């Protein structure tokens, strides 16, 4: 993907200087900065469950005691629903 960003001359100069100190060109340095700043997603199933717990998605429906039965009921309702 190509992305164009308009920078002030001062910021462009700073980027080029910092990149040069690291032995990179400005594009490589900016890519490195962006990759470092972006949040990482869950890598394993347990990471995903921990993320869902942190976001409050697990346990958000305490009224559903048996999730399997609830899923079957929803599926049955959707299969027998009358078209609009």
C-alpha angles and dihedrals in degrees: 000000000000118000127185120205124183109223131183115250089249094055092044090052091049091050093050092048094049092045091050091052088057095045093249135117117244094260093052091047094049090049089051091050092050094047090051093049097049116093117247119237125226113290101192137030092256089051089053093049090048090050092050090049091049090051091049096245096122111072093013091126106049088164090072107082100170110035093187093054090046091052091050091049092050091047091049092049092050092048094051098039117126115241116251 
